[in-house]
Short mmCIF file of N, CA, C and O in Angstrom, two decimals:
data_model
loop_
_atom_site.label_atom_id
_atom_site.label_comp_id
_atom_site.label_asym_id
_atom_site.label_seq_id
_atom_site.Cartn_x
_atom_site.Cartn_y
_atom_site.Cartn_z
N MET A 1 8.28 -19.41 -20.33
CA MET A 1 9.12 -19.20 -21.49
C MET A 1 10.57 -19.39 -21.07
O MET A 1 11.05 -18.75 -20.16
N SER A 2 11.26 -20.28 -21.71
CA SER A 2 12.65 -20.55 -21.34
C SER A 2 13.57 -19.49 -21.94
O SER A 2 13.21 -18.78 -22.86
N LYS A 3 14.77 -19.41 -21.39
CA LYS A 3 15.74 -18.44 -21.88
C LYS A 3 16.06 -18.66 -23.35
O LYS A 3 16.29 -17.72 -24.09
N ASN A 4 16.05 -19.92 -23.80
CA ASN A 4 16.38 -20.23 -25.18
C ASN A 4 15.33 -19.73 -26.17
O ASN A 4 15.63 -19.48 -27.32
N SER A 5 14.08 -19.60 -25.72
CA SER A 5 13.03 -19.17 -26.63
C SER A 5 12.85 -17.65 -26.64
O SER A 5 12.01 -17.14 -27.37
N LEU A 6 13.60 -16.93 -25.81
CA LEU A 6 13.51 -15.47 -25.81
C LEU A 6 14.33 -14.91 -26.96
O LEU A 6 15.39 -15.41 -27.28
N GLY A 7 13.84 -13.86 -27.55
CA GLY A 7 14.60 -13.21 -28.60
C GLY A 7 14.33 -13.79 -29.96
O GLY A 7 13.24 -14.27 -30.25
N LEU A 8 15.33 -13.75 -30.82
CA LEU A 8 15.18 -14.13 -32.22
C LEU A 8 15.78 -15.50 -32.51
O LEU A 8 16.74 -15.92 -31.86
N SER A 9 15.24 -16.14 -33.52
CA SER A 9 15.82 -17.40 -33.97
C SER A 9 17.14 -17.12 -34.68
O SER A 9 17.46 -15.98 -35.03
N HIS A 10 17.89 -18.17 -34.89
CA HIS A 10 19.18 -18.02 -35.57
C HIS A 10 18.98 -17.44 -36.98
O HIS A 10 19.74 -16.57 -37.40
N SER A 11 17.97 -17.91 -37.70
CA SER A 11 17.74 -17.42 -39.07
C SER A 11 17.31 -15.95 -39.08
O SER A 11 17.72 -15.18 -39.96
N ALA A 12 16.50 -15.53 -38.09
CA ALA A 12 16.10 -14.12 -38.02
C ALA A 12 17.30 -13.24 -37.68
O ALA A 12 17.48 -12.16 -38.25
N ARG A 13 18.14 -13.73 -36.77
CA ARG A 13 19.36 -12.99 -36.41
C ARG A 13 20.28 -12.86 -37.62
O ARG A 13 20.81 -11.78 -37.90
N LYS A 14 20.44 -13.94 -38.37
CA LYS A 14 21.30 -13.92 -39.56
C LYS A 14 20.74 -12.98 -40.62
O LYS A 14 21.50 -12.23 -41.26
N ALA A 15 19.42 -12.98 -40.81
CA ALA A 15 18.80 -12.08 -41.79
C ALA A 15 19.04 -10.63 -41.42
O ALA A 15 19.33 -9.80 -42.30
N LEU A 16 18.94 -10.30 -40.14
CA LEU A 16 19.24 -8.94 -39.70
C LEU A 16 20.69 -8.57 -40.04
O LEU A 16 20.96 -7.48 -40.55
N GLN A 17 21.59 -9.48 -39.75
CA GLN A 17 23.00 -9.21 -40.01
C GLN A 17 23.28 -9.02 -41.49
O GLN A 17 24.10 -8.19 -41.87
N VAL A 18 22.58 -9.77 -42.34
CA VAL A 18 22.78 -9.66 -43.78
C VAL A 18 22.24 -8.33 -44.29
O VAL A 18 22.87 -7.65 -45.10
N HIS A 19 21.06 -7.93 -43.81
CA HIS A 19 20.39 -6.75 -44.35
C HIS A 19 20.86 -5.42 -43.76
O HIS A 19 20.83 -4.40 -44.47
N VAL A 20 21.26 -5.39 -42.50
CA VAL A 20 21.69 -4.12 -41.90
C VAL A 20 23.16 -4.12 -41.53
O VAL A 20 23.65 -3.14 -40.98
N GLY A 21 23.83 -5.19 -41.79
CA GLY A 21 25.24 -5.29 -41.45
C GLY A 21 25.43 -6.16 -40.23
O GLY A 21 24.55 -6.27 -39.38
N GLU A 22 26.59 -6.80 -40.16
CA GLU A 22 26.83 -7.77 -39.09
C GLU A 22 26.80 -7.14 -37.71
O GLU A 22 26.11 -7.63 -36.81
N ALA A 23 27.50 -6.03 -37.52
CA ALA A 23 27.56 -5.40 -36.20
C ALA A 23 26.19 -4.85 -35.78
O ALA A 23 25.73 -5.09 -34.66
N ALA A 24 25.53 -4.13 -36.68
CA ALA A 24 24.22 -3.54 -36.36
C ALA A 24 23.17 -4.64 -36.14
O ALA A 24 22.35 -4.55 -35.22
N GLY A 25 23.19 -5.68 -36.95
CA GLY A 25 22.25 -6.78 -36.80
C GLY A 25 22.41 -7.49 -35.47
O GLY A 25 21.43 -7.82 -34.80
N ALA A 26 23.66 -7.72 -35.08
CA ALA A 26 23.93 -8.37 -33.80
C ALA A 26 23.47 -7.47 -32.65
O ALA A 26 22.89 -7.96 -31.66
N GLU A 27 23.70 -6.18 -32.77
CA GLU A 27 23.29 -5.24 -31.72
C GLU A 27 21.77 -5.21 -31.58
O GLU A 27 21.24 -5.24 -30.46
N ILE A 28 21.05 -5.17 -32.70
CA ILE A 28 19.58 -5.16 -32.67
C ILE A 28 19.06 -6.47 -32.06
O ILE A 28 18.16 -6.46 -31.22
N ALA A 29 19.61 -7.58 -32.48
CA ALA A 29 19.17 -8.88 -31.96
C ALA A 29 19.43 -8.99 -30.47
O ALA A 29 18.57 -9.48 -29.71
N ASN A 30 20.57 -8.52 -30.00
CA ASN A 30 20.88 -8.55 -28.56
C ASN A 30 19.93 -7.64 -27.79
O ASN A 30 19.49 -8.00 -26.69
N LEU A 31 19.61 -6.48 -28.35
CA LEU A 31 18.67 -5.57 -27.71
C LEU A 31 17.30 -6.22 -27.57
O LEU A 31 16.67 -6.18 -26.51
N ILE A 32 16.83 -6.87 -28.63
CA ILE A 32 15.53 -7.55 -28.60
C ILE A 32 15.54 -8.65 -27.54
O ILE A 32 14.58 -8.80 -26.78
N GLN A 33 16.62 -9.40 -27.46
CA GLN A 33 16.70 -10.47 -26.47
C GLN A 33 16.70 -9.91 -25.05
O GLN A 33 16.01 -10.43 -24.17
N ARG A 34 17.44 -8.83 -24.80
CA ARG A 34 17.45 -8.23 -23.46
C ARG A 34 16.08 -7.68 -23.09
O ARG A 34 15.62 -7.84 -21.96
N MET A 35 15.40 -7.06 -24.06
CA MET A 35 14.06 -6.53 -23.81
C MET A 35 13.08 -7.67 -23.49
O MET A 35 12.26 -7.54 -22.58
N ALA A 36 13.17 -8.78 -24.21
CA ALA A 36 12.30 -9.92 -23.96
C ALA A 36 12.55 -10.47 -22.56
O ALA A 36 11.59 -10.83 -21.85
N MET A 37 13.79 -10.53 -22.14
CA MET A 37 14.12 -11.02 -20.80
C MET A 37 13.56 -10.07 -19.73
O MET A 37 13.04 -10.52 -18.71
N GLN A 38 13.66 -8.76 -19.97
CA GLN A 38 13.14 -7.80 -19.01
C GLN A 38 11.62 -7.89 -18.91
O GLN A 38 11.05 -7.80 -17.82
N ILE A 39 10.94 -8.09 -20.03
CA ILE A 39 9.49 -8.23 -20.03
C ILE A 39 9.08 -9.46 -19.24
O ILE A 39 8.15 -9.42 -18.43
N GLU A 40 9.79 -10.57 -19.45
CA GLU A 40 9.49 -11.78 -18.69
C GLU A 40 9.70 -11.57 -17.20
O GLU A 40 8.90 -12.02 -16.38
N GLU A 41 10.74 -10.86 -16.83
CA GLU A 41 11.01 -10.57 -15.43
C GLU A 41 9.89 -9.71 -14.84
O GLU A 41 9.43 -9.95 -13.72
N LEU A 42 9.42 -8.72 -15.59
CA LEU A 42 8.32 -7.87 -15.13
C LEU A 42 7.04 -8.69 -14.96
O LEU A 42 6.29 -8.49 -14.01
N LYS A 43 6.79 -9.61 -15.89
CA LYS A 43 5.60 -10.46 -15.79
C LYS A 43 5.66 -11.33 -14.54
O LYS A 43 4.66 -11.53 -13.86
N ARG A 44 6.84 -11.87 -14.21
CA ARG A 44 6.98 -12.72 -13.03
C ARG A 44 6.78 -11.92 -11.75
O ARG A 44 6.29 -12.44 -10.75
N GLY A 45 7.17 -10.65 -11.75
CA GLY A 45 7.07 -9.82 -10.56
C GLY A 45 5.76 -9.06 -10.45
O GLY A 45 5.54 -8.34 -9.48
N LYS A 46 4.88 -9.23 -11.41
CA LYS A 46 3.62 -8.49 -11.44
C LYS A 46 2.73 -8.91 -10.26
O LYS A 46 2.61 -10.08 -9.95
N VAL A 47 2.12 -7.92 -9.65
CA VAL A 47 1.16 -8.19 -8.58
C VAL A 47 -0.18 -7.59 -8.96
O VAL A 47 -0.25 -6.59 -9.67
N ASN A 48 -1.25 -8.21 -8.52
CA ASN A 48 -2.58 -7.67 -8.76
C ASN A 48 -2.89 -6.62 -7.71
O ASN A 48 -2.64 -6.83 -6.52
N VAL A 49 -3.44 -5.50 -8.16
CA VAL A 49 -3.76 -4.40 -7.28
C VAL A 49 -5.25 -4.11 -7.40
O VAL A 49 -5.78 -4.04 -8.50
N THR A 50 -5.90 -3.94 -6.29
CA THR A 50 -7.31 -3.57 -6.32
C THR A 50 -7.40 -2.07 -6.58
O THR A 50 -6.90 -1.27 -5.79
N PRO A 51 -8.00 -1.69 -7.71
CA PRO A 51 -8.07 -0.26 -8.03
C PRO A 51 -9.04 0.47 -7.10
O PRO A 51 -10.11 -0.04 -6.78
N VAL A 52 -8.66 1.65 -6.68
CA VAL A 52 -9.51 2.49 -5.85
C VAL A 52 -9.72 3.78 -6.62
O VAL A 52 -9.17 4.83 -6.30
N VAL A 53 -10.49 3.66 -7.70
CA VAL A 53 -10.74 4.79 -8.59
C VAL A 53 -12.21 4.77 -9.01
O VAL A 53 -12.87 3.74 -8.91
N PRO A 54 -12.70 5.89 -9.51
CA PRO A 54 -14.07 5.90 -10.03
C PRO A 54 -14.23 4.87 -11.15
O PRO A 54 -13.28 4.52 -11.84
N SER A 55 -15.46 4.39 -11.35
CA SER A 55 -15.72 3.32 -12.32
C SER A 55 -15.35 3.69 -13.75
O SER A 55 -15.04 2.82 -14.55
N ALA A 56 -15.36 4.95 -14.12
CA ALA A 56 -15.00 5.35 -15.49
C ALA A 56 -13.55 4.98 -15.80
O ALA A 56 -13.24 4.58 -16.92
N ARG A 57 -12.69 5.09 -14.84
CA ARG A 57 -11.28 4.75 -15.06
C ARG A 57 -11.04 3.26 -14.96
O ARG A 57 -10.04 2.76 -15.43
N ARG A 58 -11.93 2.51 -14.34
CA ARG A 58 -11.75 1.06 -14.21
C ARG A 58 -11.69 0.38 -15.55
O ARG A 58 -10.93 -0.56 -15.73
N GLU A 59 -12.48 0.86 -16.52
CA GLU A 59 -12.47 0.26 -17.86
C GLU A 59 -11.09 0.43 -18.50
O GLU A 59 -10.57 -0.48 -19.12
N LYS A 60 -10.49 1.59 -18.34
CA LYS A 60 -9.15 1.82 -18.87
C LYS A 60 -8.15 0.89 -18.20
O LYS A 60 -7.30 0.29 -18.85
N LEU A 61 -8.24 0.77 -16.89
CA LEU A 61 -7.32 -0.11 -16.16
C LEU A 61 -7.50 -1.56 -16.58
O LEU A 61 -6.54 -2.29 -16.74
N ARG A 62 -8.75 -1.99 -16.78
CA ARG A 62 -9.02 -3.36 -17.18
C ARG A 62 -8.40 -3.65 -18.54
O ARG A 62 -7.79 -4.68 -18.74
N SER A 63 -8.49 -2.70 -19.48
CA SER A 63 -7.91 -2.93 -20.81
C SER A 63 -6.39 -3.01 -20.73
O SER A 63 -5.75 -3.75 -21.47
N ILE A 64 -5.79 -2.25 -19.83
CA ILE A 64 -4.33 -2.30 -19.66
C ILE A 64 -3.92 -3.64 -19.07
O ILE A 64 -2.94 -4.25 -19.50
N GLU A 65 -4.68 -4.13 -18.08
CA GLU A 65 -4.35 -5.41 -17.45
C GLU A 65 -4.45 -6.57 -18.42
O GLU A 65 -3.72 -7.54 -18.32
N GLU A 66 -5.37 -6.49 -19.38
CA GLU A 66 -5.59 -7.58 -20.32
C GLU A 66 -4.61 -7.54 -21.49
O GLU A 66 -4.58 -8.46 -22.31
N GLU A 67 -3.80 -6.52 -21.59
CA GLU A 67 -2.85 -6.38 -22.68
C GLU A 67 -1.79 -7.47 -22.61
O GLU A 67 -1.31 -7.81 -21.54
N THR A 68 -1.46 -8.04 -23.76
CA THR A 68 -0.43 -9.06 -23.82
C THR A 68 0.73 -8.58 -24.66
O THR A 68 0.58 -7.67 -25.48
N PHE A 69 1.87 -9.20 -24.47
CA PHE A 69 3.07 -8.83 -25.22
C PHE A 69 3.47 -9.95 -26.13
O PHE A 69 3.37 -11.07 -25.87
#
């Protein structure tokens, strides 16, 4: 995912600014963009770990690993 595709489109950003006000809309859009960048950074740094837990907890761990954003 490139930096340009992170966050909101221009029209979504403009709609936020129209509906919640220019300053608040810009702040929300910037927050969303920063969060998207942080998520991408976490995905790049993710490492696979072999779980050393009883099998009952493995199902919970497997569902967490398969979660997408």
